[in-house]
CSV table of C-alpha atoms in Angstrom, one decimal:
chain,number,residue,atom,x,y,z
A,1,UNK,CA,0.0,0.0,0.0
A,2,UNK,CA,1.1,3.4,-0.7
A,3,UNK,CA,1.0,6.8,1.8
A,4,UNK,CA,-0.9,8.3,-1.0
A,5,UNK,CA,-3.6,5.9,-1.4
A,6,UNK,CA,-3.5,6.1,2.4
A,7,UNK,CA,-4.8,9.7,1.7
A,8,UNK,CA,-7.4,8.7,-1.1
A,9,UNK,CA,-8.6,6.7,1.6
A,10,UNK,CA,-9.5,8.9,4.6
A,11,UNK,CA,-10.5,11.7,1.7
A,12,UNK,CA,-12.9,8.9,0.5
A,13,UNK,CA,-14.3,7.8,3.9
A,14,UNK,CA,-15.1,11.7,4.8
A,15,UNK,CA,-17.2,12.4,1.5
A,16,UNK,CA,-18.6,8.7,1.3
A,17,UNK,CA,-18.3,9.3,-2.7
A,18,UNK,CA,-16.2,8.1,-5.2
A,19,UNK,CA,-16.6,11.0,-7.7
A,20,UNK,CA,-16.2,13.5,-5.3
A,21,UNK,CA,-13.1,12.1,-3.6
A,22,UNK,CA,-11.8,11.6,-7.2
A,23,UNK,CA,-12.9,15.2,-8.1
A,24,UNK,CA,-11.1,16.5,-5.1
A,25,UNK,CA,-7.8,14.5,-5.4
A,26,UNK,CA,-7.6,15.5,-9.2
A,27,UNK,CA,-7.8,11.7,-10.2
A,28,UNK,CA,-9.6,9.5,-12.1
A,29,UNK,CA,-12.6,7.5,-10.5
A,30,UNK,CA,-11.3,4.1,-12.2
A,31,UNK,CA,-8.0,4.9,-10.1
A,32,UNK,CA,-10.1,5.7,-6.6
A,33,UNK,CA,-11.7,2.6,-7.4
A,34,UNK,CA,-8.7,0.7,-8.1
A,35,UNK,CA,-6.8,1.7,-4.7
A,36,UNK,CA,-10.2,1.5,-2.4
A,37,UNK,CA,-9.7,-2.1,-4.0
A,38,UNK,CA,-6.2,-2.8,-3.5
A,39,UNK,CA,-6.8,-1.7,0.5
A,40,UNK,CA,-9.1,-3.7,1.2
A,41,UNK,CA,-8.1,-7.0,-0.6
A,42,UNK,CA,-4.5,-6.2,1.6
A,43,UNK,CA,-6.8,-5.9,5.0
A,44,UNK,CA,-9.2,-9.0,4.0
A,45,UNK,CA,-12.3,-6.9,4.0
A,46,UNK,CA,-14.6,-4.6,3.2
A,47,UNK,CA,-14.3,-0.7,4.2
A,48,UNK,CA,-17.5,0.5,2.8
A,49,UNK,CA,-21.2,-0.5,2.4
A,50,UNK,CA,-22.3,-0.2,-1.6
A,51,UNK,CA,-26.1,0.3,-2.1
A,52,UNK,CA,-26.2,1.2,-5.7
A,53,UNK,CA,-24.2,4.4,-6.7
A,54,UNK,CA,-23.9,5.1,-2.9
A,55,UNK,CA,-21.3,4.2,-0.6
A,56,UNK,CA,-21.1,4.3,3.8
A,57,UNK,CA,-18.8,3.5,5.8
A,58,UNK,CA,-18.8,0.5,7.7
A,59,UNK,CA,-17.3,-0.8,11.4
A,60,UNK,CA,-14.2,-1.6,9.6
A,61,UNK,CA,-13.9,1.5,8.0
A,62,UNK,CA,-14.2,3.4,10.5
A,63,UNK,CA,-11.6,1.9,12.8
A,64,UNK,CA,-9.1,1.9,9.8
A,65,UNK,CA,-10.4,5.6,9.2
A,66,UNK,CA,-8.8,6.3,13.1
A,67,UNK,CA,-5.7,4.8,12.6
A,68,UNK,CA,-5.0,6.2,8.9
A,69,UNK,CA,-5.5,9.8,10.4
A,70,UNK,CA,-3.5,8.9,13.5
A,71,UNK,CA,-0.7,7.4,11.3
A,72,UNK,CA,-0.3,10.3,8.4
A,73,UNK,CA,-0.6,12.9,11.5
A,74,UNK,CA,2.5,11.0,13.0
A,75,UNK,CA,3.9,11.4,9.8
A,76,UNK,CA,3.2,15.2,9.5
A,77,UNK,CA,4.5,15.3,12.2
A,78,UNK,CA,8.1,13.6,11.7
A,79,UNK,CA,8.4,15.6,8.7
A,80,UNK,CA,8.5,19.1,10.4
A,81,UNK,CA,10.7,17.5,12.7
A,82,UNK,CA,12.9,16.8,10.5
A,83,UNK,CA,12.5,20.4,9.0
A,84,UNK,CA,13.0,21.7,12.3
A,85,UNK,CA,16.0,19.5,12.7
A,86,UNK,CA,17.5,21.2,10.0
A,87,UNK,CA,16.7,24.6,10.3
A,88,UNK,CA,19.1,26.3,12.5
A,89,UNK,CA,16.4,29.5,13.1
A,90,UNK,CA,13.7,27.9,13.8
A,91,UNK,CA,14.9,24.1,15.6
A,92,UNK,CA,14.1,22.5,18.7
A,93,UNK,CA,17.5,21.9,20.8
A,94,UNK,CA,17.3,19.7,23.8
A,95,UNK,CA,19.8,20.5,26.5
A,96,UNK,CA,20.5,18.8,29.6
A,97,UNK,CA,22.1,20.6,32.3
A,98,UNK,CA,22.6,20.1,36.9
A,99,UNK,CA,19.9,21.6,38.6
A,100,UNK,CA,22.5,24.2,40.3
A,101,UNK,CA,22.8,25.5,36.5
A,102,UNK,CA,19.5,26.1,35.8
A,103,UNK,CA,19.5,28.9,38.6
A,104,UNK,CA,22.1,31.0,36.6
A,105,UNK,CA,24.4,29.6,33.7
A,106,UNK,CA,21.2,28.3,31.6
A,107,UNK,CA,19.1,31.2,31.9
A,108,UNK,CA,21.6,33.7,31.4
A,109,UNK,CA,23.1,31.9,28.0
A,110,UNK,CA,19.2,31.4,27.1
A,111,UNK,CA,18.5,34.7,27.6
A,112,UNK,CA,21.8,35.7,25.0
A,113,UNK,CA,21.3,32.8,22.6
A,114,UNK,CA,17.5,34.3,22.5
A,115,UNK,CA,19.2,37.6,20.6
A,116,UNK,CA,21.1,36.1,17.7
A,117,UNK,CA,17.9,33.0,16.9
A,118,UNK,CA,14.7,34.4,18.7
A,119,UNK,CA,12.6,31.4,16.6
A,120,UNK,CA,14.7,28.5,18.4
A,121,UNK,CA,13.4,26.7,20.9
A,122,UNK,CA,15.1,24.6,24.0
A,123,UNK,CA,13.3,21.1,25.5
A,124,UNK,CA,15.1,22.0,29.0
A,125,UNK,CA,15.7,19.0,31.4
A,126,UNK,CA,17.5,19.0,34.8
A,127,UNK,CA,19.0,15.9,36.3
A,128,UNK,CA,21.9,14.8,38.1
A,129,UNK,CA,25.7,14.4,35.9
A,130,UNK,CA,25.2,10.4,35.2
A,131,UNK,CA,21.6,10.9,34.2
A,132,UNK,CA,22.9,14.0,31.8
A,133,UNK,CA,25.7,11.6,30.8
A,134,UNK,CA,23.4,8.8,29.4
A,135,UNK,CA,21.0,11.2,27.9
A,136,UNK,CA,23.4,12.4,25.8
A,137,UNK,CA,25.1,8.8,24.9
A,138,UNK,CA,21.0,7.5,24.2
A,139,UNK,CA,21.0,10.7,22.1
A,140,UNK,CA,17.8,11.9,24.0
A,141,UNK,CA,19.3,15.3,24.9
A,142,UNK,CA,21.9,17.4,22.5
A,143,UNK,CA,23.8,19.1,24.6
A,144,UNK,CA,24.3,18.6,28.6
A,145,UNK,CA,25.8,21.1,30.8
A,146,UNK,CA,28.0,18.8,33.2
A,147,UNK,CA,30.4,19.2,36.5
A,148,UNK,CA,32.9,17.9,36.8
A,149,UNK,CA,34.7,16.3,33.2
A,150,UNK,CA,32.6,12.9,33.2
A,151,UNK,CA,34.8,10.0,32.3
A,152,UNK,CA,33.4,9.2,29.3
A,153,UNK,CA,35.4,8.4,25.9
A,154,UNK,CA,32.3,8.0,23.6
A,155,UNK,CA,31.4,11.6,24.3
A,156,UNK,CA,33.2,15.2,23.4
A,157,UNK,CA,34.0,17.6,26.0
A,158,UNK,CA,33.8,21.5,25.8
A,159,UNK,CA,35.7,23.0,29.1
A,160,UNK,CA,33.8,26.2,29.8
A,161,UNK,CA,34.6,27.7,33.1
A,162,UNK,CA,35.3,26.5,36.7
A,163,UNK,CA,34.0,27.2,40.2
A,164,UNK,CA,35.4,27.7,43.2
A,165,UNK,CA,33.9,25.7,45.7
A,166,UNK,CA,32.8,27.0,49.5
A,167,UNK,CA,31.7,25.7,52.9
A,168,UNK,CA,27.9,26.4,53.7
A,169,UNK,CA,26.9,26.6,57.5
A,170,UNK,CA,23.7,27.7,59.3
A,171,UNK,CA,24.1,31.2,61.4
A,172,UNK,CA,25.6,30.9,64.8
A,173,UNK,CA,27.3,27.4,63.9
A,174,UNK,CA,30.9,27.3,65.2
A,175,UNK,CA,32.3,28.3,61.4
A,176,UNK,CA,30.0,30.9,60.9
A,177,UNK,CA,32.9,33.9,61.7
A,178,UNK,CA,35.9,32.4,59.9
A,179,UNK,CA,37.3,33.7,56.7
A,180,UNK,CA,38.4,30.9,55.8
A,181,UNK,CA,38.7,27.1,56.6
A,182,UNK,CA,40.4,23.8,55.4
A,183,UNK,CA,39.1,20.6,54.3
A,184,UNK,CA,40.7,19.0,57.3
A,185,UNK,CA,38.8,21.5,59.7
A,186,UNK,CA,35.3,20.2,57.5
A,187,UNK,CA,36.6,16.2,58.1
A,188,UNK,CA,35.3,17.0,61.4
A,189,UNK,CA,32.1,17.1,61.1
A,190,UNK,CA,28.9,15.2,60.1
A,191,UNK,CA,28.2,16.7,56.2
A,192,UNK,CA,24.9,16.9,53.7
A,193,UNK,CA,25.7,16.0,50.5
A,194,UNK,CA,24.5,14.7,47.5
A,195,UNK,CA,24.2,11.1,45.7
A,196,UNK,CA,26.8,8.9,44.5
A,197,UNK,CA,25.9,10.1,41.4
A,198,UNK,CA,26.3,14.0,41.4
A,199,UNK,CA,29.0,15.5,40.0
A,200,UNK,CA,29.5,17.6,43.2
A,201,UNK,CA,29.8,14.5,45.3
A,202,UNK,CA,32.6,13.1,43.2
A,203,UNK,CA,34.3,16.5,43.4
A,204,UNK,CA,33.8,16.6,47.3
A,205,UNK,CA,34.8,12.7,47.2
A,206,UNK,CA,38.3,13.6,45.1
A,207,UNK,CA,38.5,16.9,48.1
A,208,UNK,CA,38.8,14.2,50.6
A,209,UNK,CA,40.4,12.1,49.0
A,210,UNK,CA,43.6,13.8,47.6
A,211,UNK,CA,43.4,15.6,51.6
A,212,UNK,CA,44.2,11.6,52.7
A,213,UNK,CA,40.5,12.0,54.8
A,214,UNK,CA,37.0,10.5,54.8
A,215,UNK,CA,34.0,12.5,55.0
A,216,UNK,CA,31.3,11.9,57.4
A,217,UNK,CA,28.3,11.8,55.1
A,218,UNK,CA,24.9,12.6,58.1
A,219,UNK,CA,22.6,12.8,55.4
A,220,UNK,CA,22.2,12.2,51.2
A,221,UNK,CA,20.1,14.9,49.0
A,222,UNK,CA,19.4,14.5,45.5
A,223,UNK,CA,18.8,18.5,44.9
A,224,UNK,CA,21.4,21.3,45.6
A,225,UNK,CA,18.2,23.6,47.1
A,226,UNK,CA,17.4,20.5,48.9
A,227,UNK,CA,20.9,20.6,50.5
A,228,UNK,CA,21.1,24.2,51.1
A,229,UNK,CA,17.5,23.9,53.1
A,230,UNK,CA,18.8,21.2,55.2
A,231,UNK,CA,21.8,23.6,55.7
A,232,UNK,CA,19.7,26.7,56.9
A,233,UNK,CA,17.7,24.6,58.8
A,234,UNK,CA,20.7,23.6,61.1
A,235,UNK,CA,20.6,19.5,59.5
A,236,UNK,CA,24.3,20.0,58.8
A,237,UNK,CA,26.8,21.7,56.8
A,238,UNK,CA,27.8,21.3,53.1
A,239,UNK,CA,30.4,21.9,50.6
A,240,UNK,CA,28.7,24.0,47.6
A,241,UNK,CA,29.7,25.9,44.7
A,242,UNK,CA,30.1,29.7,45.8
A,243,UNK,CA,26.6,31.5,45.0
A,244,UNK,CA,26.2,33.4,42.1
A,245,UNK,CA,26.1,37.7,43.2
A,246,UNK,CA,22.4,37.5,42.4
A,247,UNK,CA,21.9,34.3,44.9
A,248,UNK,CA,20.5,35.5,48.4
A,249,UNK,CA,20.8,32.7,51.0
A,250,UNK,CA,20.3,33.4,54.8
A,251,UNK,CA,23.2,31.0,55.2
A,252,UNK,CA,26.8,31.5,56.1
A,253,UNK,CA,29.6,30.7,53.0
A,254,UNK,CA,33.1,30.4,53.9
A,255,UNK,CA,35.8,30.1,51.1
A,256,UNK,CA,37.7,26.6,51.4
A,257,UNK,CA,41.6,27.6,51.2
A,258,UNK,CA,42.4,24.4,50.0
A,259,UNK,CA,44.5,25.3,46.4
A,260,UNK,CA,41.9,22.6,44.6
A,261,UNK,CA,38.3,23.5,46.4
A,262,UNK,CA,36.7,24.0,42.4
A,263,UNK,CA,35.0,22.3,39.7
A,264,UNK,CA,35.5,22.7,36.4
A,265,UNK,CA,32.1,22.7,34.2
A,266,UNK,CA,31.3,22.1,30.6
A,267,UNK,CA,29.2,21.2,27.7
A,268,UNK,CA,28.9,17.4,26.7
A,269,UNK,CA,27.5,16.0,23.5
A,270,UNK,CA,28.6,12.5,21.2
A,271,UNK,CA,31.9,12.7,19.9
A,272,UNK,CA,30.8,13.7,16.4
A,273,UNK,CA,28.9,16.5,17.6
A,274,UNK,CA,25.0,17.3,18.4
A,275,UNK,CA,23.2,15.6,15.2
A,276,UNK,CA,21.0,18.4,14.5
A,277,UNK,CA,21.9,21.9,12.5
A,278,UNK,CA,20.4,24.0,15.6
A,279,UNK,CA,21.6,22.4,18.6
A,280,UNK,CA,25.3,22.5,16.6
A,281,UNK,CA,24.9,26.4,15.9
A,282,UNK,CA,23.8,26.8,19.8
A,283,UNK,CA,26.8,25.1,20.7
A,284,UNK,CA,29.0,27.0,18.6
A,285,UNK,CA,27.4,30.4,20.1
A,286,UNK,CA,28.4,28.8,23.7
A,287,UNK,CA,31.9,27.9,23.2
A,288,UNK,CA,32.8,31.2,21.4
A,289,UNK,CA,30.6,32.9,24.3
A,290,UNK,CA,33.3,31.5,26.8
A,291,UNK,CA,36.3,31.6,25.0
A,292,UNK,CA,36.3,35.7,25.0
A,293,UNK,CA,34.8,35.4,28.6
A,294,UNK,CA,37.4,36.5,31.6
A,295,UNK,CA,37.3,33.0,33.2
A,296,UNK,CA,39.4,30.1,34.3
A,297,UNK,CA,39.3,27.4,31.8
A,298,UNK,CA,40.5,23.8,32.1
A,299,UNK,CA,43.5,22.4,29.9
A,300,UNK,CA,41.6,20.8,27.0
């Protein structure tokens, strides 16, 4: 069966007439005739009633009706897709990213990337770094904004910036007035962090680790505003990426003098690139947005 006498078809079963349908499609009625045939000696019966000159629509027809409009909708809609795929002003990109981004690195960049290609449009989706990490491998998401450098050959990475990392405390806890304070100080006491899987916990794992200490883990989040609630609510203390200026907290921060308290962030996609023309062009807009930023970068 072809899409087009797919078409004939549901044209046919709204009109119920052969010379109309014909009429409307610009065919012959021997060649409606001959694909109504064809259709229905593929699906083993009849779609239509015959009284004379007149057809209706029968109980087959009409479920075959629902699924031929159901299937060649599905198939509009793959084709703009596609279109959209391909169209770097008017795309869909999908872009992954750590929750703590979407606060301030993904809506500022949205905001800028919104001036040079106002008609693309993002599928945004927060997660923690090893669910980012698969989307991207699966191909689910384009690009994913990731902390720190994932160990991951199959994908390409874009070093974009770092950030320094901090101690978070409630007010009135026994580190609230220092300056500054050591990752040895912090091995002292019971921590919030988050999962296994977060890129901040392997960064706060790799602290404590290159210190030659353990941390005591109290309690496990799976959000960084999760964390910082337990914080403020006096649950523990945490090691976080310093706030962004714009980020008011009624929390204490205290710079970890430690010469390796960052993270380095980035963009992830395959190694061959995002597949589609707009996601590629708002990559390219976001590496060329940090390379002439004043900002530490890793060593690619």
């Amino acid at each position: 069966m072809e899409l087009r006498e797919l078409e004939w078809f549901v044209i046919l079963a709204r009109t119920e007439n052969v010379t109309n349908a014909a009429t409307h499609l610009h065919i012959s009625q021997p060649t409606m005739s001959r694909a109504l045939a064809r259709i229905e000696r593929q699906l083993g019966v009849k779609l239509f009633d015959r009284n004379q000159n007149r057809i209706r629509l029968n109980k087959y027809g009409e479920i075959y009706r629902a699924h031929a409009v159901r299937a060649m909708q599905e198939l509009t809609q793959g084709e703009e897709r596609i279109r959209t795929l391909v169209d770097p002003e008017r795309g869909v990109v999908s872009l992954g990213f750590l929750h703590s981004f979407g606060s301030w690195l993904v809506p500022s960049l949205l905001d800028q990337y919104h001036l040079v290609a106002p008609l693309t449009t993002f599928e945004l989706e927060g997660g923690a770094a090893d669910a980012i990490v698969d989307a991207v491998r699966n191909g689910r998401i384009d690009v994913g904004f990731v902390a720190p450098r994932p160990n991951a050959e199959d994908l390409a990475w874009v070093p974009l910036g770092r950030e320094l990392l901090c101690l978070e405390v409630p007010p009135g806890d026994e580190f609230a007035d220092r300056e500054s304070i050591t990752i040895a100080e912090i091995a002292a006491r019971p921590m919030i962090a988050l999962g296994p899987s977060y890129g901040l916990r392997h960064v706060v794992d790799r602290l404590f680790d290159e210190a030659g200490l353990t941390p005591t883990i109290g309690i496990e989040a799976t959000e960084l505003s999760t964390l910082r609630a337990l914080v403020r609510h006096g649950r523990g203390i945490a090691i976080v990426p310093v706030p962004q200026a714009d980020q008011q907290s009624p929390t204490v921060t205290i710079p970890i003098s430690d010469a390796n308290a960052f993270r380095f962030y980035g963009a992830i996609t395959r190694n061959y690139g995002p597949t589609g023309t707009p996601a590629r062009a708002f990559l390219e807009f976001v590496t060329g947005h940090f390379a002439t930023s004043d900002i530490d970068r890793e060593d690619e």
